[in-house]
Amino acid sequence: MEILVCIKRVPETAEAELKIGPTGKEIVRENLVFDTNESDNYALEEALLLKEKSGGSITLISVGPQEADEVIRMGLAKGADRAIRITDAKLAGSDGYATARTIAQAVGDLKYDIILCGCIASDDGFSQVGPTLAEILGIPHAVYVTKLLVNGNVAKVHRELEGGLIEVLEIKLPAVLALQTGINEPRYASMIGIKRAGSKEVKVFDCSGIGLSENDTGEPGSPTSVERLYVPPKTRQAEIIKGNADEVTAKLAQIIKEKGVLQ
Amino acid sequence: MSANREILVLAEHRRGELRDVTFEMLTLGKGLAEKSGCKLSAILLADKPEHLAGKLVGWAETVYAIADARFANFNSELYQLALVDFIKKQKPALTLIGHTAFGVDLAPALATGLAMPMASDCVGFNFDGSNLRVTRTVYGGKLNCDTRVRPAAQYLATVRPAVFPPEAASYTGRVEAVTSVVTDEVTYRRFLEYVEAAVGDVDITKSDIVIGIGRGIKESKNMAIVEQLAKTMGGVLACSRPVVDAGWLPKERQVGSSGKTVKPKLYIAIGISGAFQHIAGMKSAQTIIAINKDPNAPIFAEAHYGIIDDLFKVVPILKEKIAALKGS
C-alpha cells in the first residue's frame, strides 16, 4: 500500500513564553525548540503500522523552509521511505487553504492509496488542510480519526465526537484521514534507523518545480491573512498568590479549607 | 454576482437533539445581522426536520428545512452535496458552521467546493455585510490573531463552541421546506454506528474535588505526586488530553470537549496550559485553582486563584499543608 503522510515542523509553544516580532504578524522564533507537529507524529506512526502490516512504502510531504528537514529526517529514521519538501519564499503567508493547495499540487501524479495527516497544527490551528486537500484531489476524507482498519480498498474509521462519543464509518480509499492524537503510541527512531535515514531521498521543489502558480499559494493564494497578533485581553485574571513555595502553598491550603470542600 | 444580505447558520444536531453550538451561532448571527442589515436564517438537514425546525423558529427569521432519510446521521459528504446546491441558489453573504467534530469534517471541503473564502475556528467577528474580519487564536490559545478575509461576495466561517453565550428565543420565524437535491447514493462514505464513550471505575463528574493533570506532569512516574495530593484531599484525578494520549490515565478521566464536562466545587488544574477544548469541560467549576510555571498560560484567565511556579516543587508541599490542616 502506498501511503503519503503530511508533516509539519512547528515550534513547541506549550510551555514556552512567546514574543511577538516587530511586524506584529509573527512570533519571534529564535530560542524556540521545533519539532514534528504533534498529531502529524501520530499520522506518521499510523503509516508505519500500516506499512508493517500490509507492505508498501511511505512518502513524507512537508511544506516549509529547509529546516523542515529536521522533522523529515526523523520521519525517515523511523521508517518512511522517501520525502518531498516544498520550499519557496513565495509560500510565505500561506493559510490553511493555500497550504492544502500546495500539497495537492505536490501530490500531483504520485501513486497513493491513503493520505494521512494530523487533525490540527499546534501553531496556526486551522484544522483545515486535510479535508481541503481531499476536496481538491476529489477523494473522500474523515477528520478526528481515532482508529483505522484498512481492508482492501475500504477503511473502517472511528471518529471522535464531543463527549467521547465515537462515530464509526466506512470510507472508500484513496482517502485523506486527519488523525487525532492518541490513536497509537508513536515510536522513537532507532540508531540504525537514524543512520539509514541519511541515504534516503528528500526531493526538494520550489513552486514552479511542482507547477504551482504563485497566485495559488502564499499570500496571493490565501483567502485569509494575519493582520495582527496580540496577547488576549484579560477579561478575567486569577488572583495570583505570591511568595515562596512554602508561603504560597500555605495560603492556598487555607483558601481551600475556607471553601469547605475538604472532608 | 452579488450575494443576498443574509446570514445563514447551519443547525447542528445529533440523535434528535440540537447541539448547544447551534444556539450560540444563532445568537452571534443575530448580532451580526442587526449590525450589517442582513436577515438571519438557519438551515436544517434532517430525516424528519419538523420537530427541530419548530424549535429553531424562535432564533431565526427563516428556517430552511431539507428532509431526507439519509440525513438521519451526519455524513459530511452528503451534507456537502446538499449545501453546495443550497448555498449556490440562496447566496447568503455569510454562512456559519460550528467548529465541532461535525463542522471541522464538513466546512473546509464545503468552502473549497464552493470556491468561497473560509475562516476557521473564529472567536470574534466583524462583519458589515460585505467585509469580514475575524479573531482566531493561535499557539494553543496563547495569542489572538486578528485575521482579514479576502473580500468576496460570500464567506464561510466556523465558530468555536462555548464562546458566544446563547440568548433566549426572540424571533417568530417561519419554516420553509426545501426539496432535497441529493439523488445519488453516496457510496464512498457510509455511517455505520455510534460507539458510546468508555465508562470506567471512577465517575469524575460525581466528585466535589477534581484534580486535573496536564502535559506539565511530563512523565508517568511523576503521577505519584498528584495521586497523593488527590488522596489527601479526597478528590479524584482527571486530566487534559495529552495525559490520556500518553496512556497515563484512561480516556474516561479526560476533561474537555471530547471528554467529560465536570462542575465540581473545586477544580485544581496542575500543569495544564488551558487549551479551549479543556476549558470547555471545567469552566463551570465553582472554584478553579491553577498551578503552572508559565505566567501567560490561558488557564490563568479561567482560574480564580493561581500559583505561578514549578508544580514539582509546589504540589508535594501543598499536600503536606492540606494534610496538616485536615488534622488540625
Coordinates of C-alpha atoms in Angstrom, one line a residue:
Chain A
M1 CA 0.0 0.0 0.0
E2 CA 1.3 3.4 -1.0
I3 CA 1.0 5.9 1.9
L4 CA 1.5 9.7 1.9
V5 CA 2.0 11.4 5.2
C6 CA 1.8 15.2 5.5
I7 CA 4.1 16.5 8.3
K8 CA 4.8 20.0 9.6
R9 CA 7.7 21.4 11.6
V10 CA 6.3 23.6 14.3
P11 CA 7.7 25.5 17.3
E12 CA 7.0 23.9 20.7
T13 CA 5.0 26.6 22.4
A14 CA 3.0 24.7 25.1
E15 CA 5.5 25.7 27.8
A16 CA 7.4 28.5 26.1
E17 CA 6.9 32.2 26.6
L18 CA 6.0 33.8 23.3
K19 CA 7.2 37.1 22.0
I20 CA 5.6 38.9 19.1
G21 CA 8.1 40.1 16.4
P22 CA 8.4 43.7 15.0
T23 CA 5.9 43.1 12.2
G24 CA 3.2 42.3 14.8
K25 CA 2.2 39.4 12.5
E26 CA 4.5 36.6 13.6
I27 CA 6.3 35.4 16.7
V28 CA 10.0 35.6 17.4
R29 CA 11.3 32.2 16.5
E30 CA 14.7 32.4 18.0
N31 CA 15.1 30.4 21.2
L32 CA 12.2 28.2 20.4
V33 CA 12.5 24.5 20.1
F34 CA 11.0 23.0 16.9
D35 CA 9.6 19.5 16.5
T36 CA 7.1 17.5 14.4
N37 CA 3.6 18.7 14.9
E38 CA 2.0 16.5 17.5
S39 CA -0.9 15.0 15.6
D40 CA 1.3 14.6 12.5
N41 CA 3.6 12.4 14.6
Y42 CA 0.6 10.1 15.2
A43 CA -0.1 10.1 11.5
L44 CA 3.4 9.0 10.7
E45 CA 3.2 6.2 13.3
E46 CA -0.1 5.0 11.8
A47 CA 1.6 4.9 8.4
L48 CA 4.4 2.9 9.8
L49 CA 1.9 0.4 11.4
L50 CA 0.1 0.1 8.1
K51 CA 3.3 -0.5 6.2
E52 CA 4.4 -3.2 8.7
K53 CA 1.1 -4.9 8.3
S54 CA 0.5 -4.7 4.5
G55 CA 3.8 -3.7 3.0
G56 CA 4.2 -0.8 0.5
S57 CA 6.0 2.4 1.1
I58 CA 5.7 5.8 2.9
T59 CA 6.3 9.2 1.3
L60 CA 6.5 12.2 3.6
I61 CA 5.4 15.6 2.3
S62 CA 6.3 18.7 4.1
V63 CA 5.8 22.4 3.1
G64 CA 8.2 24.6 4.9
P65 CA 11.7 26.0 5.0
Q66 CA 14.9 24.0 4.7
E67 CA 14.8 23.4 8.4
A68 CA 11.8 21.2 7.9
D69 CA 14.4 18.5 7.1
E70 CA 14.9 18.1 10.8
V71 CA 11.4 16.5 11.1
I72 CA 11.7 14.9 7.7
R73 CA 14.9 13.1 8.7
M74 CA 13.3 12.0 11.9
G75 CA 10.4 10.5 9.9
L76 CA 12.8 8.8 7.5
A77 CA 14.7 7.4 10.5
K78 CA 11.5 5.9 11.9
G79 CA 10.9 4.1 8.7
A80 CA 9.4 6.4 6.0
D81 CA 11.0 5.6 2.6
R82 CA 11.3 9.0 1.0
A83 CA 10.3 12.6 1.3
I84 CA 9.2 15.6 -0.7
R85 CA 9.8 19.1 0.7
I86 CA 8.3 22.2 -0.9
T87 CA 10.3 25.2 -0.1
D88 CA 9.9 28.6 -1.6
A89 CA 9.9 32.2 -0.4
K90 CA 6.6 32.6 -2.3
L91 CA 4.9 30.3 0.2
A92 CA 5.2 32.9 2.9
G93 CA 1.8 33.9 4.3
S94 CA 0.1 30.7 3.2
D95 CA -3.1 29.9 5.2
G96 CA -4.8 26.5 5.5
Y97 CA -6.3 26.6 2.1
A98 CA -3.1 27.7 0.3
T99 CA -1.1 25.0 2.1
A100 CA -3.6 22.4 1.1
R101 CA -3.5 23.7 -2.5
T102 CA 0.3 23.5 -2.4
I103 CA 0.3 19.9 -1.1
A104 CA -2.3 18.9 -3.7
Q105 CA 0.0 20.2 -6.4
A106 CA 2.9 18.3 -4.9
V107 CA 0.9 15.1 -4.7
G108 CA 0.3 15.5 -8.5
D109 CA 0.8 12.2 -10.2
L110 CA 2.1 10.3 -7.2
K111 CA 0.6 6.9 -6.6
Y112 CA -1.2 6.6 -3.3
D113 CA -3.8 4.5 -1.6
I114 CA -4.2 6.6 1.5
I115 CA -3.1 10.1 2.7
L116 CA -2.6 10.6 6.5
C117 CA -2.2 13.9 8.2
G118 CA -2.7 15.3 11.7
C119 CA -6.0 16.9 12.6
I120 CA -4.6 20.2 13.8
A121 CA -1.3 22.1 13.7
S122 CA -0.3 23.3 17.1
D123 CA 0.8 26.7 15.7
D124 CA -1.9 28.2 13.5
G125 CA -4.6 25.7 14.4
F126 CA -6.7 25.8 11.2
S127 CA -7.8 22.2 11.2
Q128 CA -8.4 22.7 7.5
V129 CA -5.6 21.2 5.5
G130 CA -6.7 17.5 5.5
P131 CA -10.3 18.0 4.3
T132 CA -9.4 20.8 1.9
L133 CA -6.7 18.6 0.3
A134 CA -9.2 15.8 -0.1
E135 CA -11.7 18.1 -1.8
I136 CA -9.0 19.4 -4.2
L137 CA -7.9 15.9 -5.0
G138 CA -11.5 14.8 -5.4
I139 CA -11.4 12.0 -2.8
P140 CA -13.3 11.4 0.5
H141 CA -12.0 12.3 3.9
A142 CA -12.6 11.9 7.6
V143 CA -11.3 14.2 10.5
Y144 CA -10.5 13.4 14.1
V145 CA -9.8 9.7 13.4
T146 CA -9.0 7.6 16.5
K147 CA -9.0 4.2 14.9
L148 CA -8.2 3.0 11.4
L149 CA -8.7 -0.5 10.0
V150 CA -7.8 -1.0 6.3
N151 CA -9.4 -3.8 4.4
G152 CA -8.6 -3.8 0.7
N153 CA -9.8 -0.5 -0.7
V154 CA -12.1 0.3 2.2
A155 CA -11.1 1.8 5.6
K156 CA -13.2 1.4 8.7
V157 CA -12.7 4.5 10.7
H158 CA -13.5 5.7 14.2
R159 CA -14.1 9.5 14.5
E160 CA -14.1 11.1 17.9
L161 CA -17.1 13.3 18.6
E162 CA -17.9 15.5 21.6
G163 CA -18.2 13.9 24.9
G164 CA -16.1 10.9 23.9
L165 CA -18.8 9.5 21.6
I166 CA -17.4 7.6 18.6
E167 CA -18.8 7.6 15.1
V168 CA -17.9 4.5 13.1
L169 CA -17.8 4.9 9.4
E170 CA -16.6 3.2 6.2
I171 CA -14.6 5.1 3.6
K172 CA -13.5 4.1 0.2
L173 CA -9.8 4.5 -0.5
P174 CA -8.0 6.5 -1.6
A175 CA -9.0 9.0 1.1
V176 CA -7.4 11.6 3.3
L177 CA -7.6 10.8 7.0
A178 CA -6.8 13.5 9.6
L179 CA -5.8 11.7 12.7
Q180 CA -6.4 12.7 16.3
T181 CA -3.6 12.4 18.9
G182 CA -3.7 9.2 21.0
I183 CA -4.6 6.9 18.1
N184 CA -1.4 5.0 18.6
E185 CA 1.9 5.2 20.5
P186 CA 4.5 7.0 18.4
R187 CA 7.8 5.2 18.4
Y188 CA 11.3 6.6 18.8
A189 CA 13.8 6.4 16.0
S190 CA 16.4 3.7 16.4
M191 CA 20.1 4.3 16.0
I192 CA 20.2 2.1 12.9
G193 CA 17.2 4.0 11.6
I194 CA 18.9 7.3 12.0
K195 CA 21.9 6.0 10.1
R196 CA 19.8 4.7 7.3
A197 CA 17.8 7.9 7.0
G198 CA 20.9 9.7 5.7
S199 CA 20.8 7.7 2.5
K200 CA 17.1 8.2 1.8
E201 CA 16.0 10.6 -0.8
V202 CA 14.5 14.0 0.0
K203 CA 13.3 15.7 -3.2
V204 CA 13.1 19.4 -2.9
F205 CA 10.9 21.5 -5.1
D206 CA 10.0 25.2 -5.4
C207 CA 6.6 26.3 -6.6
S208 CA 7.5 26.2 -10.3
G209 CA 9.0 22.8 -9.7
I210 CA 5.6 21.4 -8.9
G211 CA 3.8 23.6 -11.5
L212 CA 2.2 25.8 -8.9
S213 CA 1.4 29.3 -9.9
E214 CA 2.4 32.0 -7.4
N215 CA -1.2 33.2 -7.5
D216 CA -2.2 29.9 -5.9
T217 CA -0.1 30.0 -2.8
G218 CA 1.5 32.3 -0.3
E219 CA -0.4 35.5 0.4
P220 CA -2.0 35.8 -3.1
G221 CA -3.4 32.3 -2.8
S222 CA -4.6 32.6 0.8
P223 CA -8.3 33.6 1.5
T224 CA -7.2 34.7 4.9
S225 CA -4.3 36.8 6.1
V226 CA -2.9 37.7 9.5
E227 CA -3.4 41.4 10.4
R228 CA -2.1 41.4 14.0
L229 CA -1.1 39.0 16.8
Y230 CA -1.6 40.1 20.4
V231 CA -1.9 38.7 23.9
P232 CA -5.6 38.0 24.5
P233 CA -7.1 40.8 26.6
K234 CA -7.7 39.6 30.1
T235 CA -11.4 39.7 30.8
R236 CA -10.7 37.9 34.0
Q237 CA -7.5 37.0 35.7
A238 CA -6.8 34.7 38.6
E239 CA -5.7 36.2 41.8
I240 CA -2.1 35.2 41.8
I241 CA -0.8 34.0 45.1
K242 CA 2.7 35.4 45.6
G243 CA 5.6 34.3 47.8
N244 CA 8.0 31.4 48.1
A245 CA 6.8 27.8 47.7
D246 CA 6.1 27.4 51.4
E247 CA 4.1 30.6 51.6
V248 CA 2.0 30.1 48.5
T249 CA 1.1 26.6 49.5
A250 CA 0.1 27.7 53.0
K251 CA -2.1 30.4 51.6
L252 CA -3.6 28.1 49.0
A253 CA -4.3 25.4 51.6
Q254 CA -6.1 28.0 53.7
I255 CA -8.2 29.1 50.8
I256 CA -9.1 25.5 50.0
K257 CA -10.1 24.9 53.6
E258 CA -12.3 28.0 53.7
K259 CA -14.1 26.8 50.6
G260 CA -15.3 24.0 52.9
V261 CA -14.8 21.2 50.4
L262 CA -12.3 19.2 52.5
Q263 CA -13.8 16.2 54.2
Chain B
M1 CA -22.8 38.1 -8.8
S2 CA -23.9 39.7 -5.6
A3 CA -25.0 37.8 -2.5
N4 CA -28.1 38.1 -0.5
R5 CA -28.0 40.1 2.6
E6 CA -28.5 37.0 4.7
I7 CA -26.5 35.3 7.4
L8 CA -27.1 31.5 7.3
V9 CA -26.4 29.3 10.3
L10 CA -26.1 25.5 9.8
A11 CA -28.1 23.8 12.6
E12 CA -26.1 21.1 14.2
H13 CA -27.9 18.2 15.8
R14 CA -27.2 14.7 16.9
R15 CA -29.5 11.9 17.9
G16 CA -32.6 14.1 17.6
E17 CA -31.2 17.0 19.7
L18 CA -30.0 20.4 18.5
R19 CA -26.5 21.0 19.8
D20 CA -25.6 24.0 22.0
V21 CA -23.4 25.4 19.3
T22 CA -26.4 26.0 17.1
F23 CA -28.0 28.4 19.6
E24 CA -24.6 30.1 20.2
M25 CA -24.2 30.7 16.4
L26 CA -27.8 32.0 16.1
T27 CA -27.1 34.4 18.9
L28 CA -23.9 35.5 17.3
G29 CA -25.7 35.7 13.9
K30 CA -28.4 37.8 15.4
G31 CA -25.9 40.5 16.5
L32 CA -24.1 40.4 13.2
A33 CA -27.4 40.5 11.2
E34 CA -28.6 43.6 13.1
K35 CA -25.3 45.4 12.6
S36 CA -24.9 44.6 8.9
G37 CA -28.6 44.9 7.9
C38 CA -28.8 41.2 7.0
K39 CA -31.5 38.8 7.7
L40 CA -30.8 35.8 9.9
S41 CA -31.7 32.3 8.7
A42 CA -31.0 28.7 9.8
I43 CA -30.6 25.7 7.6
L44 CA -31.6 22.3 9.0
L45 CA -30.8 19.0 7.3
A46 CA -32.6 16.1 8.9
D47 CA -34.6 12.9 8.2
K48 CA -37.6 14.4 10.0
P49 CA -36.9 18.1 10.4
E50 CA -40.4 19.3 11.7
H51 CA -39.7 19.0 15.4
L52 CA -36.3 20.7 15.4
A53 CA -37.3 23.3 12.9
G54 CA -40.2 24.2 15.1
K55 CA -37.7 24.9 17.9
L56 CA -35.4 27.0 15.6
V57 CA -38.1 29.5 14.5
G58 CA -37.5 31.2 17.8
W59 CA -33.9 32.0 16.8
A60 CA -34.1 32.9 13.1
E61 CA -36.4 34.7 10.6
T62 CA -36.4 31.7 8.3
V63 CA -35.6 28.1 8.9
Y64 CA -34.9 26.3 5.7
A65 CA -35.6 22.6 6.3
I66 CA -34.4 19.9 4.0
A67 CA -35.9 16.5 4.7
D68 CA -34.1 13.4 3.5
A69 CA -33.9 10.0 5.2
R70 CA -30.2 9.9 4.5
F71 CA -29.7 12.8 6.9
A72 CA -30.6 10.7 9.9
N73 CA -26.9 10.5 10.8
F74 CA -24.3 13.0 10.0
N75 CA -22.3 12.4 6.8
S76 CA -20.2 15.3 5.7
E77 CA -20.2 14.1 2.1
L78 CA -24.0 14.0 1.9
Y79 CA -24.3 17.3 3.7
Q80 CA -21.8 18.8 1.3
L81 CA -23.8 17.8 -1.7
A82 CA -27.0 19.3 -0.3
L83 CA -25.3 22.5 1.0
V84 CA -23.3 23.3 -2.1
D85 CA -26.6 23.3 -4.1
F86 CA -28.5 25.3 -1.5
I87 CA -25.8 27.9 -0.9
K88 CA -25.3 28.4 -4.6
K89 CA -29.0 29.1 -5.0
Q90 CA -29.6 31.1 -1.8
K91 CA -26.4 33.1 -1.9
P92 CA -26.1 34.0 1.8
A93 CA -23.4 36.6 2.4
L94 CA -22.1 34.7 5.4
T95 CA -22.5 31.0 6.4
L96 CA -21.7 29.9 9.9
I97 CA -20.9 26.4 10.9
G98 CA -19.7 25.1 14.3
H99 CA -16.1 24.4 14.8
T100 CA -17.0 21.0 16.1
A101 CA -16.3 17.3 15.2
F102 CA -19.2 17.8 12.7
G103 CA -18.1 21.2 11.3
V104 CA -14.4 20.5 11.1
D105 CA -15.2 17.5 9.0
L106 CA -17.6 19.4 6.7
A107 CA -16.7 23.1 6.4
P108 CA -13.2 23.1 4.7
A109 CA -14.3 20.8 1.9
L110 CA -17.6 22.7 1.5
A111 CA -15.8 26.0 1.2
T112 CA -13.4 24.5 -1.3
G113 CA -16.3 23.0 -3.2
L114 CA -18.0 26.4 -3.3
A115 CA -14.7 28.3 -4.0
M116 CA -15.6 30.5 -1.1
P117 CA -13.1 32.0 1.4
M118 CA -13.3 30.4 4.8
A119 CA -12.1 31.4 8.2
S120 CA -11.8 28.6 10.7
D121 CA -12.3 28.4 14.5
C122 CA -13.3 32.0 15.0
V123 CA -13.8 33.6 18.4
G124 CA -14.6 37.1 17.2
F125 CA -16.4 38.5 14.2
N126 CA -16.6 41.9 12.5
F127 CA -19.0 41.8 9.5
D128 CA -20.5 44.8 7.7
G129 CA -22.4 42.8 5.1
S130 CA -19.5 42.8 2.6
N131 CA -16.2 42.8 4.5
L132 CA -15.3 40.1 7.1
R133 CA -12.6 40.3 9.7
V134 CA -12.4 37.6 12.4
T135 CA -10.4 36.9 15.5
R136 CA -8.8 33.4 15.8
T137 CA -6.5 32.0 18.5
V138 CA -3.1 30.6 17.7
Y139 CA -0.3 28.7 19.6
G140 CA -2.8 26.8 21.8
G141 CA -4.7 30.0 22.8
K142 CA -1.6 31.9 23.9
L143 CA -2.1 34.6 21.3
N144 CA -5.0 36.1 19.5
C145 CA -4.8 36.6 15.7
D146 CA -6.9 39.3 14.0
T147 CA -7.5 37.9 10.5
R148 CA -8.7 39.6 7.4
V149 CA -10.7 37.5 5.0
R150 CA -10.2 38.3 1.3
P151 CA -13.2 40.4 0.1
A152 CA -15.7 38.2 -1.6
A153 CA -19.5 38.1 -2.2
Q154 CA -19.9 35.2 0.1
Y155 CA -18.0 33.9 3.1
L156 CA -17.9 30.8 5.3
A157 CA -16.6 30.6 8.8
T158 CA -16.5 28.1 11.6
V159 CA -17.4 29.3 15.1
R160 CA -15.7 28.0 18.2
P161 CA -18.2 26.4 20.6
A162 CA -18.8 27.8 24.1
V163 CA -17.5 31.3 23.2
F164 CA -20.8 33.1 22.3
P165 CA -23.3 32.7 25.2
P166 CA -26.7 31.7 23.8
E167 CA -29.6 34.1 24.4
A168 CA -33.3 33.2 24.7
A169 CA -35.5 32.9 21.7
S170 CA -36.5 36.3 20.2
Y171 CA -37.8 35.6 16.7
T172 CA -41.1 34.3 15.5
G173 CA -39.7 32.9 12.3
R174 CA -41.2 30.5 9.7
V175 CA -40.1 27.2 8.3
E176 CA -39.5 26.9 4.6
A177 CA -39.3 23.4 3.3
V178 CA -36.6 22.9 0.7
T179 CA -36.5 19.8 -1.5
S180 CA -33.5 17.6 -1.2
V181 CA -31.4 17.6 -4.4
V182 CA -29.3 14.7 -3.3
T183 CA -30.2 12.0 -5.7
D184 CA -27.1 9.8 -6.0
E185 CA -26.2 7.5 -3.2
V186 CA -23.0 8.4 -1.5
T187 CA -21.1 5.1 -1.6
Y188 CA -17.7 6.4 -0.7
R189 CA -18.5 7.3 2.9
R190 CA -21.1 5.4 5.0
F191 CA -22.1 5.9 8.6
L192 CA -22.1 2.6 10.4
E193 CA -22.8 3.2 14.1
Y194 CA -22.1 5.1 17.3
V195 CA -20.0 3.7 20.0
E196 CA -20.6 5.1 23.4
A197 CA -17.9 6.7 25.5
A198 CA -16.0 4.4 27.7
V199 CA -17.2 4.0 31.3
G200 CA -14.5 3.5 34.0
D201 CA -14.4 2.6 37.6
V202 CA -14.5 6.3 38.7
D203 CA -17.0 8.8 37.6
I204 CA -15.2 12.1 37.7
T205 CA -18.4 14.1 37.2
K206 CA -19.6 13.0 40.6
S207 CA -16.7 14.3 42.7
D208 CA -16.7 17.6 44.6
I209 CA -12.9 17.9 44.2
V210 CA -11.3 17.2 40.8
I211 CA -7.6 17.5 40.3
G212 CA -6.8 17.9 36.6
I213 CA -3.3 17.0 35.4
G214 CA -1.8 18.2 32.1
R215 CA 1.2 17.9 29.9
G216 CA 3.3 19.6 32.6
I217 CA 3.5 16.3 34.6
K218 CA 6.0 15.2 31.9
E219 CA 6.5 11.6 32.9
S220 CA 4.4 8.6 34.0
K221 CA 6.4 8.2 37.2
N222 CA 5.5 11.7 38.3
M223 CA 1.8 10.8 38.5
A224 CA 2.5 9.6 42.1
I225 CA 2.9 13.2 43.2
V226 CA -0.6 14.2 42.1
E227 CA -2.1 10.9 43.2
Q228 CA -1.0 11.6 46.7
L229 CA -2.5 15.1 46.6
A230 CA -5.8 13.7 45.3
K231 CA -5.8 11.1 48.0
T232 CA -5.0 13.6 50.8
M233 CA -7.8 16.0 49.6
G234 CA -10.4 13.3 49.0
G235 CA -10.6 14.2 45.3
V236 CA -10.4 12.3 42.0
L237 CA -7.7 12.6 39.4
A238 CA -8.7 13.8 36.0
C239 CA -6.6 15.2 33.1
S240 CA -6.3 17.0 29.8
R241 CA -5.9 15.3 26.5
P242 CA -2.1 14.8 26.4
V243 CA -2.2 12.7 29.6
V244 CA -4.7 10.3 28.0
D245 CA -2.7 10.2 24.7
A246 CA 0.4 9.2 26.7
G247 CA -1.6 6.4 28.4
W248 CA -1.1 7.7 32.0
L249 CA -4.8 7.9 32.7
P250 CA -7.8 6.3 30.9
K251 CA -10.0 8.2 28.5
E252 CA -12.9 8.4 30.9
R253 CA -10.7 10.7 33.1
Q254 CA -10.4 13.3 30.3
V255 CA -12.0 16.7 31.0
G256 CA -12.8 18.7 27.9
S257 CA -14.9 18.9 24.7
S258 CA -14.0 15.4 23.6
G259 CA -14.1 14.1 27.2
K260 CA -16.2 14.9 30.2
T261 CA -17.7 18.1 31.5
V262 CA -17.2 18.5 35.2
K263 CA -18.8 21.0 37.6
P264 CA -17.1 20.3 40.9
K265 CA -16.9 22.6 43.9
L266 CA -13.2 22.7 43.4
Y267 CA -11.0 22.1 40.3
I268 CA -7.3 22.3 40.6
A269 CA -5.5 22.5 37.2
I270 CA -1.9 21.3 37.5
G271 CA 0.5 21.7 34.6
I272 CA -2.5 22.4 32.3
S273 CA -1.9 25.4 29.9
G274 CA -5.7 25.7 29.2
A275 CA -6.5 24.9 25.6
F276 CA -10.1 25.8 24.8
Q277 CA -11.0 22.2 24.5
H278 CA -10.1 21.6 28.1
I279 CA -11.6 24.9 29.4
A280 CA -14.9 23.9 27.8
G281 CA -15.0 20.9 30.2
M282 CA -14.2 22.6 33.5
K283 CA -15.1 26.3 33.4
S284 CA -18.3 25.8 35.4
A285 CA -16.4 24.6 38.4
Q286 CA -17.3 26.7 41.5
T287 CA -13.7 27.4 42.4
I288 CA -10.8 26.9 40.0
I289 CA -7.1 26.9 41.0
A290 CA -4.3 26.7 38.5
I291 CA -0.7 25.8 39.1
N292 CA 1.5 26.4 36.1
K293 CA 5.0 27.8 35.6
D294 CA 4.0 29.9 32.6
P295 CA 2.5 33.2 33.7
N296 CA 0.9 33.6 30.3
A297 CA -0.9 30.2 30.3
P298 CA -4.5 30.8 29.2
I299 CA -5.7 28.7 32.3
F300 CA -5.0 31.8 34.5
A301 CA -7.8 33.7 32.7
E302 CA -10.2 31.0 33.8
A303 CA -8.9 30.3 37.3
H304 CA -9.9 32.2 40.5
Y305 CA -6.6 31.6 42.2
G306 CA -3.2 30.9 40.6
I307 CA 0.3 29.8 41.6
I308 CA 3.0 30.6 39.1
D309 CA 5.7 28.0 39.9
D310 CA 7.0 24.6 39.2
L311 CA 4.4 22.0 40.0
F312 CA 7.1 19.5 41.2
K313 CA 8.2 22.0 43.8
V314 CA 4.7 23.2 44.9
V315 CA 2.5 20.1 44.8
P316 CA 4.3 18.0 47.4
I317 CA 4.4 20.9 49.9
L318 CA 0.7 21.7 49.2
K319 CA -0.1 18.1 50.0
E320 CA 1.6 18.4 53.4
K321 CA -0.1 21.7 54.2
I322 CA -3.5 20.2 53.4
A323 CA -2.8 17.1 55.5
A324 CA -1.8 19.4 58.4
L325 CA -5.0 21.5 58.0
K326 CA -7.2 18.4 57.9
G327 CA -5.5 17.1 61.0
S328 CA -6.0 20.3 63.0

